[in-house]
Amino acid sequence: MASIIKYTALNPVVTGGLLYALTRAPVDIREKAIAAVSSLPYAVELTTLIRTLKCHGCVERELCVMTGGSGGLGQIATRHLIKKGVRVAILDIAPPPTELLNSSVKEIADQVKKEHGTVSILCNNAGIGRTNLITEATDANLDKIFKINLISHWYTVREFLPDMIRAKKGHIISTASMASYTTCAGMVDYCVTKAGAQAFTDGME
């Protein structure tokens, strides 16, 4: 499947040809291409498709904010994005960046915008988990897991989404879990935060 995507949807020959067919080809070809897009089994807005095709291959223009990018899944995703040429600003309680640990999300967001420009990709990936019974969960642990796994989504989206809306371009990715759909008795706090992250993301659509 990965190779199919690589040599079709991610192939400039394919995307470039489609962009030409939709925008610069003779009228009869252009009409057929538009009709083909309109007949797809899922809704595709033509202007959005054309804008996406124009941006394809221009990943060096993208600026991604990755929460929890210092380790685990976030680190893997960050490495792949950097390899593709995407600029990535990592926000994490673990290094890097140690100099930002005492700053608020707004201060960090303002610094990222000032130094790097408008953020076009936001990955809300930061998350923690632990095993404990409901009766054993302490106030401090509950406060920490809810702030990192769920409340942080509000903080980051509130800072970066307005710029994406103004630019009419942007992607927000939330790392949820199968725990969004089923609850484990020994990880109720974690499961609740992941269900909340799923609901939060659904609410932005």
JSON list of C-alpha atoms in Angstrom, two decimals:
[
{"chain": "A", "resi": 1, "resn": "MET", "atom": "CA", "xyz": [0.00, 0.00, 0.00]},
{"chain": "A", "resi": 2, "resn": "ALA", "atom": "CA", "xyz": [2.83, 2.39, 0.89]},
{"chain": "A", "resi": 3, "resn": "SER", "atom": "CA", "xyz": [4.50, 1.82, -2.49]},
{"chain": "A", "resi": 4, "resn": "ILE", "atom": "CA", "xyz": [1.19, 2.37, -4.30]},
{"chain": "A", "resi": 5, "resn": "ILE", "atom": "CA", "xyz": [0.74, 5.73, -2.57]},
{"chain": "A", "resi": 6, "resn": "LYS", "atom": "CA", "xyz": [4.37, 6.68, -3.18]},
{"chain": "A", "resi": 7, "resn": "TYR", "atom": "CA", "xyz": [4.16, 6.07, -6.91]},
{"chain": "A", "resi": 8, "resn": "THR", "atom": "CA", "xyz": [0.68, 7.56, -7.40]},
{"chain": "A", "resi": 9, "resn": "ALA", "atom": "CA", "xyz": [-0.60, 10.15, -4.93]},
{"chain": "A", "resi": 10, "resn": "LEU", "atom": "CA", "xyz": [2.94, 11.25, -4.00]},
{"chain": "A", "resi": 11, "resn": "ASN", "atom": "CA", "xyz": [4.38, 11.09, -7.51]},
{"chain": "A", "resi": 12, "resn": "PRO", "atom": "CA", "xyz": [4.89, 14.57, -9.06]},
{"chain": "A", "resi": 13, "resn": "VAL", "atom": "CA", "xyz": [4.30, 13.09, -12.52]},
{"chain": "A", "resi": 14, "resn": "VAL", "atom": "CA", "xyz": [0.81, 12.02, -11.46]},
{"chain": "A", "resi": 15, "resn": "THR", "atom": "CA", "xyz": [-0.06, 15.09, -9.39]},
{"chain": "A", "resi": 16, "resn": "GLY", "atom": "CA", "xyz": [1.44, 17.46, -11.97]},
{"chain": "A", "resi": 17, "resn": "GLY", "atom": "CA", "xyz": [-0.49, 15.79, -14.77]},
{"chain": "A", "resi": 18, "resn": "LEU", "atom": "CA", "xyz": [-3.72, 16.02, -12.81]},
{"chain": "A", "resi": 19, "resn": "LEU", "atom": "CA", "xyz": [-3.11, 19.68, -12.01]},
{"chain": "A", "resi": 20, "resn": "TYR", "atom": "CA", "xyz": [-2.51, 20.40, -15.70]},
{"chain": "A", "resi": 21, "resn": "ALA", "atom": "CA", "xyz": [-5.67, 18.51, -16.69]},
{"chain": "A", "resi": 22, "resn": "LEU", "atom": "CA", "xyz": [-7.76, 20.48, -14.20]},
{"chain": "A", "resi": 23, "resn": "THR", "atom": "CA", "xyz": [-6.35, 23.95, -14.92]},
{"chain": "A", "resi": 24, "resn": "ARG", "atom": "CA", "xyz": [-4.48, 24.30, -18.23]},
{"chain": "A", "resi": 25, "resn": "ALA", "atom": "CA", "xyz": [-5.53, 21.46, -20.52]},
{"chain": "A", "resi": 26, "resn": "PRO", "atom": "CA", "xyz": [-7.87, 22.03, -23.51]},
{"chain": "A", "resi": 27, "resn": "VAL", "atom": "CA", "xyz": [-11.48, 22.57, -22.49]},
{"chain": "A", "resi": 28, "resn": "ASP", "atom": "CA", "xyz": [-12.68, 19.07, -23.43]},
{"chain": "A", "resi": 29, "resn": "ILE", "atom": "CA", "xyz": [-9.92, 17.41, -21.37]},
{"chain": "A", "resi": 30, "resn": "ARG", "atom": "CA", "xyz": [-10.46, 19.80, -18.49]},
{"chain": "A", "resi": 31, "resn": "GLU", "atom": "CA", "xyz": [-14.19, 19.05, -18.41]},
{"chain": "A", "resi": 32, "resn": "LYS", "atom": "CA", "xyz": [-13.53, 15.30, -18.37]},
{"chain": "A", "resi": 33, "resn": "ALA", "atom": "CA", "xyz": [-11.04, 15.69, -15.51]},
{"chain": "A", "resi": 34, "resn": "ILE", "atom": "CA", "xyz": [-13.48, 17.79, -13.48]},
{"chain": "A", "resi": 35, "resn": "ALA", "atom": "CA", "xyz": [-16.26, 15.27, -14.14]},
{"chain": "A", "resi": 36, "resn": "ALA", "atom": "CA", "xyz": [-14.00, 12.45, -12.97]},
{"chain": "A", "resi": 37, "resn": "VAL", "atom": "CA", "xyz": [-13.24, 14.29, -9.72]},
{"chain": "A", "resi": 38, "resn": "SER", "atom": "CA", "xyz": [-16.95, 15.02, -9.20]},
{"chain": "A", "resi": 39, "resn": "SER", "atom": "CA", "xyz": [-17.80, 11.32, -9.62]},
{"chain": "A", "resi": 40, "resn": "LEU", "atom": "CA", "xyz": [-15.55, 10.19, -6.77]},
{"chain": "A", "resi": 41, "resn": "PRO", "atom": "CA", "xyz": [-17.40, 8.33, -3.98]},
{"chain": "A", "resi": 42, "resn": "TYR", "atom": "CA", "xyz": [-16.38, 10.99, -1.44]},
{"chain": "A", "resi": 43, "resn": "ALA", "atom": "CA", "xyz": [-16.79, 14.75, -1.52]},
{"chain": "A", "resi": 44, "resn": "VAL", "atom": "CA", "xyz": [-13.82, 16.63, -2.98]},
{"chain": "A", "resi": 45, "resn": "GLU", "atom": "CA", "xyz": [-13.97, 20.41, -3.34]},
{"chain": "A", "resi": 46, "resn": "LEU", "atom": "CA", "xyz": [-12.32, 21.28, -6.65]},
{"chain": "A", "resi": 47, "resn": "THR", "atom": "CA", "xyz": [-10.66, 24.49, -5.42]},
{"chain": "A", "resi": 48, "resn": "THR", "atom": "CA", "xyz": [-9.21, 22.66, -2.41]},
{"chain": "A", "resi": 49, "resn": "LEU", "atom": "CA", "xyz": [-7.88, 19.87, -4.63]},
{"chain": "A", "resi": 50, "resn": "ILE", "atom": "CA", "xyz": [-6.23, 22.34, -7.01]},
{"chain": "A", "resi": 51, "resn": "ARG", "atom": "CA", "xyz": [-4.68, 24.27, -4.13]},
{"chain": "A", "resi": 52, "resn": "THR", "atom": "CA", "xyz": [-3.36, 21.03, -2.65]},
{"chain": "A", "resi": 53, "resn": "LEU", "atom": "CA", "xyz": [-1.88, 19.92, -5.97]},
{"chain": "A", "resi": 54, "resn": "LYS", "atom": "CA", "xyz": [-0.15, 23.29, -6.39]},
{"chain": "A", "resi": 55, "resn": "CYS", "atom": "CA", "xyz": [1.44, 22.90, -2.96]},
{"chain": "A", "resi": 56, "resn": "HIS", "atom": "CA", "xyz": [2.50, 19.30, -3.58]},
{"chain": "A", "resi": 57, "resn": "GLY", "atom": "CA", "xyz": [6.27, 18.97, -3.48]},
{"chain": "A", "resi": 58, "resn": "CYS", "atom": "CA", "xyz": [6.68, 22.34, -1.73]},
{"chain": "A", "resi": 59, "resn": "VAL", "atom": "CA", "xyz": [7.10, 20.86, 1.74]},
{"chain": "A", "resi": 60, "resn": "GLU", "atom": "CA", "xyz": [10.02, 23.17, 2.48]},
{"chain": "A", "resi": 61, "resn": "ARG", "atom": "CA", "xyz": [7.41, 25.91, 2.84]},
{"chain": "A", "resi": 62, "resn": "GLU", "atom": "CA", "xyz": [5.64, 24.01, 5.61]},
{"chain": "A", "resi": 63, "resn": "LEU", "atom": "CA", "xyz": [6.20, 24.74, 9.29]},
{"chain": "A", "resi": 64, "resn": "CYS", "atom": "CA", "xyz": [5.09, 22.07, 11.76]},
{"chain": "A", "resi": 65, "resn": "VAL", "atom": "CA", "xyz": [4.66, 22.37, 15.51]},
{"chain": "A", "resi": 66, "resn": "MET", "atom": "CA", "xyz": [5.06, 18.94, 17.10]},
{"chain": "A", "resi": 67, "resn": "THR", "atom": "CA", "xyz": [4.09, 18.52, 20.75]},
{"chain": "A", "resi": 68, "resn": "GLY", "atom": "CA", "xyz": [5.80, 15.57, 22.41]},
{"chain": "A", "resi": 69, "resn": "GLY", "atom": "CA", "xyz": [8.39, 15.46, 19.65]},
{"chain": "A", "resi": 70, "resn": "SER", "atom": "CA", "xyz": [11.38, 14.54, 21.81]},
{"chain": "A", "resi": 71, "resn": "GLY", "atom": "CA", "xyz": [10.55, 10.86, 22.07]},
{"chain": "A", "resi": 72, "resn": "GLY", "atom": "CA", "xyz": [8.35, 7.97, 21.00]},
{"chain": "A", "resi": 73, "resn": "LEU", "atom": "CA", "xyz": [5.93, 8.40, 18.12]},
{"chain": "A", "resi": 74, "resn": "GLY", "atom": "CA", "xyz": [6.47, 12.16, 18.05]},
{"chain": "A", "resi": 75, "resn": "GLN", "atom": "CA", "xyz": [10.21, 11.73, 17.56]},
{"chain": "A", "resi": 76, "resn": "ILE", "atom": "CA", "xyz": [9.66, 9.24, 14.73]},
{"chain": "A", "resi": 77, "resn": "ALA", "atom": "CA", "xyz": [7.19, 11.57, 13.01]},
{"chain": "A", "resi": 78, "resn": "THR", "atom": "CA", "xyz": [9.54, 14.53, 13.49]},
{"chain": "A", "resi": 79, "resn": "ARG", "atom": "CA", "xyz": [12.43, 12.66, 11.87]},
{"chain": "A", "resi": 80, "resn": "HIS", "atom": "CA", "xyz": [10.28, 11.76, 8.85]},
{"chain": "A", "resi": 81, "resn": "LEU", "atom": "CA", "xyz": [9.05, 15.35, 8.46]},
{"chain": "A", "resi": 82, "resn": "ILE", "atom": "CA", "xyz": [12.58, 16.76, 8.66]},
{"chain": "A", "resi": 83, "resn": "LYS", "atom": "CA", "xyz": [13.77, 14.17, 6.14]},
{"chain": "A", "resi": 84, "resn": "LYS", "atom": "CA", "xyz": [11.05, 15.42, 3.77]},
{"chain": "A", "resi": 85, "resn": "GLY", "atom": "CA", "xyz": [12.24, 19.00, 4.22]},
{"chain": "A", "resi": 86, "resn": "VAL", "atom": "CA", "xyz": [9.54, 20.22, 6.61]},
{"chain": "A", "resi": 87, "resn": "ARG", "atom": "CA", "xyz": [10.66, 22.66, 9.29]},
{"chain": "A", "resi": 88, "resn": "VAL", "atom": "CA", "xyz": [9.66, 21.33, 12.73]},
{"chain": "A", "resi": 89, "resn": "ALA", "atom": "CA", "xyz": [9.39, 23.18, 16.05]},
{"chain": "A", "resi": 90, "resn": "ILE", "atom": "CA", "xyz": [9.34, 20.69, 18.93]},
{"chain": "A", "resi": 91, "resn": "LEU", "atom": "CA", "xyz": [7.38, 21.44, 22.11]},
{"chain": "A", "resi": 92, "resn": "ASP", "atom": "CA", "xyz": [7.99, 18.92, 24.87]},
{"chain": "A", "resi": 93, "resn": "ILE", "atom": "CA", "xyz": [8.59, 18.70, 28.61]},
{"chain": "A", "resi": 94, "resn": "ALA", "atom": "CA", "xyz": [11.73, 16.72, 27.76]},
{"chain": "A", "resi": 95, "resn": "PRO", "atom": "CA", "xyz": [14.68, 18.27, 25.89]},
{"chain": "A", "resi": 96, "resn": "PRO", "atom": "CA", "xyz": [14.62, 19.86, 23.41]},
{"chain": "A", "resi": 97, "resn": "PRO", "atom": "CA", "xyz": [13.94, 22.67, 24.02]},
{"chain": "A", "resi": 98, "resn": "THR", "atom": "CA", "xyz": [14.98, 23.06, 27.67]},
{"chain": "A", "resi": 99, "resn": "GLU", "atom": "CA", "xyz": [14.98, 26.85, 27.42]},
{"chain": "A", "resi": 100, "resn": "LEU", "atom": "CA", "xyz": [11.23, 26.83, 26.84]},
{"chain": "A", "resi": 101, "resn": "LEU", "atom": "CA", "xyz": [10.18, 24.67, 29.77]},
{"chain": "A", "resi": 102, "resn": "ASN", "atom": "CA", "xyz": [9.04, 27.61, 31.88]},
{"chain": "A", "resi": 103, "resn": "SER", "atom": "CA", "xyz": [7.26, 29.46, 29.10]},
{"chain": "A", "resi": 104, "resn": "SER", "atom": "CA", "xyz": [3.53, 29.50, 28.44]},
{"chain": "A", "resi": 105, "resn": "VAL", "atom": "CA", "xyz": [2.07, 28.05, 25.25]},
{"chain": "A", "resi": 106, "resn": "LYS", "atom": "CA", "xyz": [1.25, 31.56, 24.06]},
{"chain": "A", "resi": 107, "resn": "GLU", "atom": "CA", "xyz": [4.83, 32.74, 24.62]},
{"chain": "A", "resi": 108, "resn": "ILE", "atom": "CA", "xyz": [6.17, 29.72, 22.75]},
{"chain": "A", "resi": 109, "resn": "ALA", "atom": "CA", "xyz": [3.64, 30.18, 19.92]},
{"chain": "A", "resi": 110, "resn": "ASP", "atom": "CA", "xyz": [4.59, 33.85, 19.58]},
{"chain": "A", "resi": 111, "resn": "GLN", "atom": "CA", "xyz": [8.28, 32.92, 19.49]},
{"chain": "A", "resi": 112, "resn": "VAL", "atom": "CA", "xyz": [7.72, 30.24, 16.81]},
{"chain": "A", "resi": 113, "resn": "LYS", "atom": "CA", "xyz": [5.73, 32.67, 14.64]},
{"chain": "A", "resi": 114, "resn": "LYS", "atom": "CA", "xyz": [8.30, 35.44, 15.08]},
{"chain": "A", "resi": 115, "resn": "GLU", "atom": "CA", "xyz": [11.33, 33.27, 14.30]},
{"chain": "A", "resi": 116, "resn": "HIS", "atom": "CA", "xyz": [9.89, 30.90, 11.69]},
{"chain": "A", "resi": 117, "resn": "GLY", "atom": "CA", "xyz": [6.62, 32.28, 10.30]},
{"chain": "A", "resi": 118, "resn": "THR", "atom": "CA", "xyz": [3.08, 30.96, 10.05]},
{"chain": "A", "resi": 119, "resn": "VAL", "atom": "CA", "xyz": [2.55, 27.40, 11.23]},
{"chain": "A", "resi": 120, "resn": "SER", "atom": "CA", "xyz": [0.84, 25.22, 8.60]},
{"chain": "A", "resi": 121, "resn": "ILE", "atom": "CA", "xyz": [0.93, 21.88, 10.46]},
{"chain": "A", "resi": 122, "resn": "LEU", "atom": "CA", "xyz": [0.10, 21.28, 14.12]},
{"chain": "A", "resi": 123, "resn": "CYS", "atom": "CA", "xyz": [0.65, 17.80, 15.57]},
{"chain": "A", "resi": 124, "resn": "ASN", "atom": "CA", "xyz": [-0.92, 17.45, 19.01]},
{"chain": "A", "resi": 125, "resn": "ASN", "atom": "CA", "xyz": [1.06, 14.37, 19.92]},
{"chain": "A", "resi": 126, "resn": "ALA", "atom": "CA", "xyz": [2.15, 14.93, 23.54]},
{"chain": "A", "resi": 127, "resn": "GLY", "atom": "CA", "xyz": [0.78, 12.31, 25.90]},
{"chain": "A", "resi": 128, "resn": "ILE", "atom": "CA", "xyz": [1.49, 10.35, 29.06]},
{"chain": "A", "resi": 129, "resn": "GLY", "atom": "CA", "xyz": [-0.09, 7.28, 30.62]},
{"chain": "A", "resi": 130, "resn": "ARG", "atom": "CA", "xyz": [0.09, 5.21, 33.77]},
{"chain": "A", "resi": 131, "resn": "THR", "atom": "CA", "xyz": [-1.75, 2.31, 35.34]},
{"chain": "A", "resi": 132, "resn": "ASN", "atom": "CA", "xyz": [-3.81, 2.93, 38.45]},
{"chain": "A", "resi": 133, "resn": "LEU", "atom": "CA", "xyz": [-7.26, 2.27, 39.84]},
{"chain": "A", "resi": 134, "resn": "ILE", "atom": "CA", "xyz": [-9.82, 5.09, 39.94]},
{"chain": "A", "resi": 135, "resn": "THR", "atom": "CA", "xyz": [-9.59, 5.15, 43.74]},
{"chain": "A", "resi": 136, "resn": "GLU", "atom": "CA", "xyz": [-5.79, 5.38, 43.61]},
{"chain": "A", "resi": 137, "resn": "ALA", "atom": "CA", "xyz": [-5.47, 8.32, 41.20]},
{"chain": "A", "resi": 138, "resn": "THR", "atom": "CA", "xyz": [-4.07, 11.37, 42.97]},
{"chain": "A", "resi": 139, "resn": "ASP", "atom": "CA", "xyz": [-5.14, 14.94, 42.29]},
{"chain": "A", "resi": 140, "resn": "ALA", "atom": "CA", "xyz": [-1.65, 15.78, 41.05]},
{"chain": "A", "resi": 141, "resn": "ASN", "atom": "CA", "xyz": [-1.56, 12.86, 38.61]},
{"chain": "A", "resi": 142, "resn": "LEU", "atom": "CA", "xyz": [-5.05, 13.61, 37.30]},
{"chain": "A", "resi": 143, "resn": "ASP", "atom": "CA", "xyz": [-4.17, 17.26, 36.79]},
{"chain": "A", "resi": 144, "resn": "LYS", "atom": "CA", "xyz": [-1.00, 16.32, 34.90]},
{"chain": "A", "resi": 145, "resn": "ILE", "atom": "CA", "xyz": [-2.49, 13.69, 32.58]},
{"chain": "A", "resi": 146, "resn": "PHE", "atom": "CA", "xyz": [-5.54, 15.80, 31.68]},
{"chain": "A", "resi": 147, "resn": "LYS", "atom": "CA", "xyz": [-3.43, 18.90, 31.00]},
{"chain": "A", "resi": 148, "resn": "ILE", "atom": "CA", "xyz": [-0.91, 17.07, 28.80]},
{"chain": "A", "resi": 149, "resn": "ASN", "atom": "CA", "xyz": [-3.23, 14.65, 26.99]},
{"chain": "A", "resi": 150, "resn": "LEU", "atom": "CA", "xyz": [-6.26, 16.87, 26.50]},
{"chain": "A", "resi": 151, "resn": "ILE", "atom": "CA", "xyz": [-6.26, 20.47, 27.73]},
{"chain": "A", "resi": 152, "resn": "SER", "atom": "CA", "xyz": [-3.05, 21.17, 25.78]},
{"chain": "A", "resi": 153, "resn": "HIS", "atom": "CA", "xyz": [-5.03, 20.66, 22.56]},
{"chain": "A", "resi": 154, "resn": "TRP", "atom": "CA", "xyz": [-7.09, 23.74, 23.37]},
{"chain": "A", "resi": 155, "resn": "TYR", "atom": "CA", "xyz": [-3.98, 25.80, 24.08]},
{"chain": "A", "resi": 156, "resn": "THR", "atom": "CA", "xyz": [-2.16, 24.91, 20.86]},
{"chain": "A", "resi": 157, "resn": "VAL", "atom": "CA", "xyz": [-5.19, 25.06, 18.55]},
{"chain": "A", "resi": 158, "resn": "ARG", "atom": "CA", "xyz": [-6.23, 28.40, 20.03]},
{"chain": "A", "resi": 159, "resn": "GLU", "atom": "CA", "xyz": [-2.80, 29.82, 19.18]},
{"chain": "A", "resi": 160, "resn": "PHE", "atom": "CA", "xyz": [-2.27, 28.36, 15.69]},
{"chain": "A", "resi": 161, "resn": "LEU", "atom": "CA", "xyz": [-5.69, 27.73, 14.12]},
{"chain": "A", "resi": 162, "resn": "PRO", "atom": "CA", "xyz": [-6.57, 31.43, 13.50]},
{"chain": "A", "resi": 163, "resn": "ASP", "atom": "CA", "xyz": [-3.50, 31.85, 11.27]},
{"chain": "A", "resi": 164, "resn": "MET", "atom": "CA", "xyz": [-4.39, 28.67, 9.35]},
{"chain": "A", "resi": 165, "resn": "ILE", "atom": "CA", "xyz": [-7.91, 29.98, 8.76]},
{"chain": "A", "resi": 166, "resn": "ARG", "atom": "CA", "xyz": [-6.58, 33.30, 7.51]},
{"chain": "A", "resi": 167, "resn": "ALA", "atom": "CA", "xyz": [-4.14, 31.52, 5.20]},
{"chain": "A", "resi": 168, "resn": "LYS", "atom": "CA", "xyz": [-6.89, 29.09, 4.10]},
{"chain": "A", "resi": 169, "resn": "LYS", "atom": "CA", "xyz": [-4.36, 26.33, 4.61]},
{"chain": "A", "resi": 170, "resn": "GLY", "atom": "CA", "xyz": [-3.38, 24.08, 7.48]},
{"chain": "A", "resi": 171, "resn": "HIS", "atom": "CA", "xyz": [-3.43, 20.64, 9.02]},
{"chain": "A", "resi": 172, "resn": "ILE", "atom": "CA", "xyz": [-4.14, 19.69, 12.63]},
{"chain": "A", "resi": 173, "resn": "ILE", "atom": "CA", "xyz": [-3.28, 16.13, 13.68]},
{"chain": "A", "resi": 174, "resn": "SER", "atom": "CA", "xyz": [-4.26, 14.72, 17.06]},
{"chain": "A", "resi": 175, "resn": "THR", "atom": "CA", "xyz": [-2.67, 11.52, 18.32]},
{"chain": "A", "resi": 176, "resn": "ALA", "atom": "CA", "xyz": [-5.46, 9.55, 19.95]},
{"chain": "A", "resi": 177, "resn": "SER", "atom": "CA", "xyz": [-5.59, 5.81, 20.65]},
{"chain": "A", "resi": 178, "resn": "MET", "atom": "CA", "xyz": [-7.76, 2.74, 20.60]},
{"chain": "A", "resi": 179, "resn": "ALA", "atom": "CA", "xyz": [-8.39, 3.91, 24.17]},
{"chain": "A", "resi": 180, "resn": "SER", "atom": "CA", "xyz": [-10.59, 6.58, 22.57]},
{"chain": "A", "resi": 181, "resn": "TYR", "atom": "CA", "xyz": [-13.13, 3.84, 21.90]},
{"chain": "A", "resi": 182, "resn": "THR", "atom": "CA", "xyz": [-12.72, 1.36, 24.74]},
{"chain": "A", "resi": 183, "resn": "THR", "atom": "CA", "xyz": [-11.85, 1.79, 28.41]},
{"chain": "A", "resi": 184, "resn": "CYS", "atom": "CA", "xyz": [-9.40, -0.32, 30.40]},
{"chain": "A", "resi": 185, "resn": "ALA", "atom": "CA", "xyz": [-10.17, -0.67, 34.11]},
{"chain": "A", "resi": 186, "resn": "GLY", "atom": "CA", "xyz": [-6.61, 0.10, 35.14]},
{"chain": "A", "resi": 187, "resn": "MET", "atom": "CA", "xyz": [-6.19, 3.16, 32.89]},
{"chain": "A", "resi": 188, "resn": "VAL", "atom": "CA", "xyz": [-9.48, 5.03, 33.14]},
{"chain": "A", "resi": 189, "resn": "ASP", "atom": "CA", "xyz": [-7.84, 8.45, 33.37]},
{"chain": "A", "resi": 190, "resn": "TYR", "atom": "CA", "xyz": [-5.78, 7.81, 30.22]},
{"chain": "A", "resi": 191, "resn": "CYS", "atom": "CA", "xyz": [-8.76, 6.44, 28.30]},
{"chain": "A", "resi": 192, "resn": "VAL", "atom": "CA", "xyz": [-10.93, 9.42, 29.24]},
{"chain": "A", "resi": 193, "resn": "THR", "atom": "CA", "xyz": [-8.30, 11.86, 27.98]},
{"chain": "A", "resi": 194, "resn": "LYS", "atom": "CA", "xyz": [-7.96, 9.99, 24.68]},
{"chain": "A", "resi": 195, "resn": "ALA", "atom": "CA", "xyz": [-11.73, 9.87, 24.21]},
{"chain": "A", "resi": 196, "resn": "GLY", "atom": "CA", "xyz": [-11.71, 13.61, 24.86]},
{"chain": "A", "resi": 197, "resn": "ALA", "atom": "CA", "xyz": [-8.95, 14.15, 22.28]},
{"chain": "A", "resi": 198, "resn": "GLN", "atom": "CA", "xyz": [-11.02, 12.25, 19.72]},
{"chain": "A", "resi": 199, "resn": "ALA", "atom": "CA", "xyz": [-14.13, 14.32, 20.52]},
{"chain": "A", "resi": 200, "resn": "PHE", "atom": "CA", "xyz": [-12.09, 17.54, 20.38]},
{"chain": "A", "resi": 201, "resn": "THR", "atom": "CA", "xyz": [-10.74, 16.67, 16.93]},
{"chain": "A", "resi": 202, "resn": "ASP", "atom": "CA", "xyz": [-14.19, 15.66, 15.67]},
{"chain": "A", "resi": 203, "resn": "GLY", "atom": "CA", "xyz": [-15.49, 19.01, 16.89]},
{"chain": "A", "resi": 204, "resn": "MET", "atom": "CA", "xyz": [-13.12, 20.94, 14.63]},
{"chain": "A", "resi": 205, "resn": "GLU", "atom": "CA", "xyz": [-14.54, 19.40, 11.46]}
]
